[in-house]
PDB file of C-alpha atoms in Angstrom:
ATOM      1  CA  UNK A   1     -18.724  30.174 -14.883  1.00 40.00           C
ATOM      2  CA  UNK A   2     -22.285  29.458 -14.413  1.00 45.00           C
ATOM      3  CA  UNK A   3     -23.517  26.228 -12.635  1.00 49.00           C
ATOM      4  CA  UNK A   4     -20.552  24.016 -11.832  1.00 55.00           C
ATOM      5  CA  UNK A   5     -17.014  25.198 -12.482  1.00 60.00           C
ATOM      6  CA  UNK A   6     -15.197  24.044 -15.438  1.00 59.00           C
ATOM      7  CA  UNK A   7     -12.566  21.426 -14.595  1.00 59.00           C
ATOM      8  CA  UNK A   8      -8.911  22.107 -14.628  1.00 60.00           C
ATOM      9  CA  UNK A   9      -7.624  20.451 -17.634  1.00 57.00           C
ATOM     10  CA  UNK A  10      -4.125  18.975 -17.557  1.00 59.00           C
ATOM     11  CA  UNK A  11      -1.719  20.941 -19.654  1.00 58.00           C
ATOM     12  CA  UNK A  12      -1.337  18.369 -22.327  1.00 53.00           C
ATOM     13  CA  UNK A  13      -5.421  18.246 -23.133  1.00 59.00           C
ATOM     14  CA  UNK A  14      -5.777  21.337 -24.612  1.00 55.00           C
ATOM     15  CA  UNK A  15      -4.193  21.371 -27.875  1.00 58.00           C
ATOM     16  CA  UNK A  16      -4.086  25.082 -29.803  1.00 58.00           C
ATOM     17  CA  UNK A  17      -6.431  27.666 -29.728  1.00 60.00           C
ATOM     18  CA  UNK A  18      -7.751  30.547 -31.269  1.00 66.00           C
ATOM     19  CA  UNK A  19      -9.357  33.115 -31.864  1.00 65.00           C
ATOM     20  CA  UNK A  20     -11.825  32.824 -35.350  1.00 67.00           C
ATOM     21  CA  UNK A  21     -14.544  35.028 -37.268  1.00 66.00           C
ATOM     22  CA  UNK A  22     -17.378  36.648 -34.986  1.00 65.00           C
ATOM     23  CA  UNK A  23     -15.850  37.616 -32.032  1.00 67.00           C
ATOM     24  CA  UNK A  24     -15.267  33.585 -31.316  1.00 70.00           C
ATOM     25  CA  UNK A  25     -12.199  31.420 -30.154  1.00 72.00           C
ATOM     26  CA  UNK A  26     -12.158  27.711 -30.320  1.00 76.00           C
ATOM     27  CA  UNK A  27      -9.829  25.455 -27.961  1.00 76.00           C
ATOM     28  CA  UNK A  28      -8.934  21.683 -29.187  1.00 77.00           C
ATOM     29  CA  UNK A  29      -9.109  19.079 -27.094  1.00 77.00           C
ATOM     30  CA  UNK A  30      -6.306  15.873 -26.928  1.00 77.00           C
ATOM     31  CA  UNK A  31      -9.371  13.331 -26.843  1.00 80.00           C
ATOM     32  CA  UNK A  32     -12.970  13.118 -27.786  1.00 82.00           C
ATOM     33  CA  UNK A  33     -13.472  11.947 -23.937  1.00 84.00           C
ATOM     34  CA  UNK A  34     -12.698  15.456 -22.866  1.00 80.00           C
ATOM     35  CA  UNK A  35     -14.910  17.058 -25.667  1.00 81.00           C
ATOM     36  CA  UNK A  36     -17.961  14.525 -24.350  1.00 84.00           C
ATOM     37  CA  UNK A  37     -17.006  15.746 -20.541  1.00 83.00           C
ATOM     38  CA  UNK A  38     -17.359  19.388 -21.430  1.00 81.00           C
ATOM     39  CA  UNK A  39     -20.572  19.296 -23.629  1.00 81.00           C
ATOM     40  CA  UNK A  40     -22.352  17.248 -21.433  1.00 85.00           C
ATOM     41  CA  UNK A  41     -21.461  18.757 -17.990  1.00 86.00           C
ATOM     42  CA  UNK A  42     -20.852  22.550 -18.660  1.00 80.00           C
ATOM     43  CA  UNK A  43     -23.008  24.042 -21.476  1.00 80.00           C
ATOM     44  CA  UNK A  44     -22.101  27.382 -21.138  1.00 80.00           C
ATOM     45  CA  UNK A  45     -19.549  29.620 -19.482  1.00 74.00           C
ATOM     46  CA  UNK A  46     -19.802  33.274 -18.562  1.00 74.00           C
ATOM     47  CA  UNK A  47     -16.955  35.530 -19.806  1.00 70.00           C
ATOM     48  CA  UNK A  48     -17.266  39.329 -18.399  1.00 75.00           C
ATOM     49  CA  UNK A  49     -20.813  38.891 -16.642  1.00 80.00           C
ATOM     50  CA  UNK A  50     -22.072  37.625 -20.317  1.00 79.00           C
ATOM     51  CA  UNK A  51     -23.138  33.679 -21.296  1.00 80.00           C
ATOM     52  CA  UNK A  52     -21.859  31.934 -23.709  1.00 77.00           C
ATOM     53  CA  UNK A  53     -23.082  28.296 -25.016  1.00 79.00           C
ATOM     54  CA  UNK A  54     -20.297  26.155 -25.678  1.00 79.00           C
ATOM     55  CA  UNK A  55     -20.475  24.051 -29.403  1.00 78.00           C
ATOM     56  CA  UNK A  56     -18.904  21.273 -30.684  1.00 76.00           C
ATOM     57  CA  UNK A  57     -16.559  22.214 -33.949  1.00 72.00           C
ATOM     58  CA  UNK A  58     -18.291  19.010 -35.518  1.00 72.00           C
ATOM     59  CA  UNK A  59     -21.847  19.350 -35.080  1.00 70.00           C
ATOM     60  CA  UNK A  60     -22.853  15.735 -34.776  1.00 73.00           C
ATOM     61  CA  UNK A  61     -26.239  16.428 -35.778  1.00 78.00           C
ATOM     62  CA  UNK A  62     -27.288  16.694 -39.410  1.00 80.00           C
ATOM     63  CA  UNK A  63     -28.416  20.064 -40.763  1.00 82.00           C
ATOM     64  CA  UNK A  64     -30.939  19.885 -43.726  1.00 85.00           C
ATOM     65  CA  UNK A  65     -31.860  23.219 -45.855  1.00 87.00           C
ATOM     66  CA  UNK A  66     -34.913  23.038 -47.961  1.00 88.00           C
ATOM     67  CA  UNK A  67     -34.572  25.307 -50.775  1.00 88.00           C
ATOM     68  CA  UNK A  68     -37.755  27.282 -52.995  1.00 87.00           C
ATOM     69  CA  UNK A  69     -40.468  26.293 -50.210  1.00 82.00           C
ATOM     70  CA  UNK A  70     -43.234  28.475 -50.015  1.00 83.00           C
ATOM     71  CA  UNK A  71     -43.653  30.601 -47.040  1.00 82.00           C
ATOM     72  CA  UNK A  72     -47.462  28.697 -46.754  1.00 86.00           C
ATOM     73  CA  UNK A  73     -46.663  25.509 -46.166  1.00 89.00           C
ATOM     74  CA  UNK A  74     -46.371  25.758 -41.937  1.00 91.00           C
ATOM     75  CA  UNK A  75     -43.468  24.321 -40.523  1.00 92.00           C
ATOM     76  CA  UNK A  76     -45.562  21.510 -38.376  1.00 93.00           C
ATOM     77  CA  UNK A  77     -46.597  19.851 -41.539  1.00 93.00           C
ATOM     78  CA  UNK A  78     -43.118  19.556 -42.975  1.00 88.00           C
ATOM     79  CA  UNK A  79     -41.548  18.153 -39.090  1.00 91.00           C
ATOM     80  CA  UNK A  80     -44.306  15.707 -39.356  1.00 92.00           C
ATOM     81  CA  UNK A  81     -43.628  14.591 -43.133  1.00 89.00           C
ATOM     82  CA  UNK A  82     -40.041  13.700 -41.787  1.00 85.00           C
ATOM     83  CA  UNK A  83     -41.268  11.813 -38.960  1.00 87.00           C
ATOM     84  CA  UNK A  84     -44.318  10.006 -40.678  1.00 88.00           C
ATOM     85  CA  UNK A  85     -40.509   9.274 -43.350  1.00 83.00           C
ATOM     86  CA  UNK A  86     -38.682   7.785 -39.684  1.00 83.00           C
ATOM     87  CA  UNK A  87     -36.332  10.204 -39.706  1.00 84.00           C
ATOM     88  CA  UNK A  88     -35.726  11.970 -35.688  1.00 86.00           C
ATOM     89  CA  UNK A  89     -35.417  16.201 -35.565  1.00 87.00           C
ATOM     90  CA  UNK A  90     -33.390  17.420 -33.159  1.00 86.00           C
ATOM     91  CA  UNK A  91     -34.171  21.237 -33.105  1.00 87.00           C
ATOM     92  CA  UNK A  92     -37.562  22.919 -34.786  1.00 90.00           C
ATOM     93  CA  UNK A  93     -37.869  23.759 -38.489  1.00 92.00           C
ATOM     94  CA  UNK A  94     -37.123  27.492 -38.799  1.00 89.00           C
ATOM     95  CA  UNK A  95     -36.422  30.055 -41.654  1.00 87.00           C
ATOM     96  CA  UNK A  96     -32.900  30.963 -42.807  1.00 84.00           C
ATOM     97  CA  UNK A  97     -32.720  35.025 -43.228  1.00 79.00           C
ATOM     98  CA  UNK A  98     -32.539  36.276 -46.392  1.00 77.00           C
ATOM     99  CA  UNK A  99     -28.821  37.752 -47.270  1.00 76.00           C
ATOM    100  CA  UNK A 100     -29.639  41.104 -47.320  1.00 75.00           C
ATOM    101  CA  UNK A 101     -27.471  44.222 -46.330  1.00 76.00           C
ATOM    102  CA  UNK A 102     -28.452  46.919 -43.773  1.00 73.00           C
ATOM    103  CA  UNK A 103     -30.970  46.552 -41.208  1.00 78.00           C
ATOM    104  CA  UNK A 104     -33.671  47.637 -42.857  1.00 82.00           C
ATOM    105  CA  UNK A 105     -33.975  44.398 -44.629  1.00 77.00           C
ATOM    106  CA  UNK A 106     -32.930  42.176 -41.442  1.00 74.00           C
ATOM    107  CA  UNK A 107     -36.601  41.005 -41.018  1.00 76.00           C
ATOM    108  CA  UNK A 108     -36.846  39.627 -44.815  1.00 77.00           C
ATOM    109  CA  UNK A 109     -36.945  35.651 -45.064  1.00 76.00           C
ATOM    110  CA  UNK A 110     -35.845  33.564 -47.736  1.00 80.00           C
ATOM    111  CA  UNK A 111     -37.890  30.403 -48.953  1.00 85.00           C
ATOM    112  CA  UNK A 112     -35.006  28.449 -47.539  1.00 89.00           C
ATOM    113  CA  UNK A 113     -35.441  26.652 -44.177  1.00 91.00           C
ATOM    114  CA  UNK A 114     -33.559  24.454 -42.353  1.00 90.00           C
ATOM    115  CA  UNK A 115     -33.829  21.663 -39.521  1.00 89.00           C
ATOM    116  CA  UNK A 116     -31.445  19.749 -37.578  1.00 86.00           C
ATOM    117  CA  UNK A 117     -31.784  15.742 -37.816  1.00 85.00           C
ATOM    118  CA  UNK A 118     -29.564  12.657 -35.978  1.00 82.00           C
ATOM    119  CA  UNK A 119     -26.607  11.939 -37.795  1.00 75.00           C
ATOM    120  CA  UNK A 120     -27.790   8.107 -37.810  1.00 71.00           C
ATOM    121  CA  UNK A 121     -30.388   9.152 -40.319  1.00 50.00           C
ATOM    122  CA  UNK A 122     -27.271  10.663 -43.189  1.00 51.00           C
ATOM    123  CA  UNK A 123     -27.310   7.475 -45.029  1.00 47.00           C
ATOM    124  CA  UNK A 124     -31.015   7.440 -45.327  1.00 57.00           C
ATOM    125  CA  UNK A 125     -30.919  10.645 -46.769  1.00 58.00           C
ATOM    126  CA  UNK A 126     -28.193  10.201 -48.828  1.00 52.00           C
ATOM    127  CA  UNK A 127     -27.045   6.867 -49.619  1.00 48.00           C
ATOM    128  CA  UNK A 128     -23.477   6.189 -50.981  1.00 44.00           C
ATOM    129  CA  UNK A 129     -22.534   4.059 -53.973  1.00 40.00           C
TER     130      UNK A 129
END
């Protein structure tokens, strides 16, 4: 463990786990207390000398993909669009890699990019009827 240990959960707040895609595993907690307790206070964990971040299963942040932008248009001028709109950006625009196979096509982008936003702004963006 890095930092502070991980606290010794009673048996009946840890509900199955698993194992899933990409060399992952993912561990349900009994309450939503416990799941605030362990994101705020222990970020990471270290499994065989190696760190790993810890992630909710339900991002609570918003993830928004712009499709067909071209590569010109600098990623500062779209962040401050969205702000100058009210909306508040939790992580940095960034590209999404184009699917390609092999690695000598692992540097291509697409003209897809994608930002993180606060859930309070979903109904702004898209407003139910």
């Amino acid at each position: 463990m890095t930092g502070t240990a991980w606290p010794t959960l009673p048996p009946l707040t840890s509900r199955p786990w698993s194992r899933i895609s990409k060399v992952r595993f993912c561990i349900y907690l009994s309450a939503k207390s416990w799941v605030d307790e362990v994101m705020s206070n222990y970020p990471t964990v270290t499994i065989k000398d190696k760190v790993v971040d810890v992630n909710r299963l339900i991002n609570p942040e918003r993830r928004i993909i712009l499709s067909n932008v071209y590569p010109s248009i600098s990623h500062a001028e779209f962040e401050n669009q969205i702000k100058t709109l009210g909306f508040t950006t939790v992580s940095k625009m960034f590209f999404v890699k184009a699917s390609t196979e092999g690695d000598d096509y692992a540097h291509l982008l697409s003209f897809r990019r994608q930002i993180y936003m606060q859930n309070d702004d979903r109904t702004a963006l898209f407003p139910t009827t």
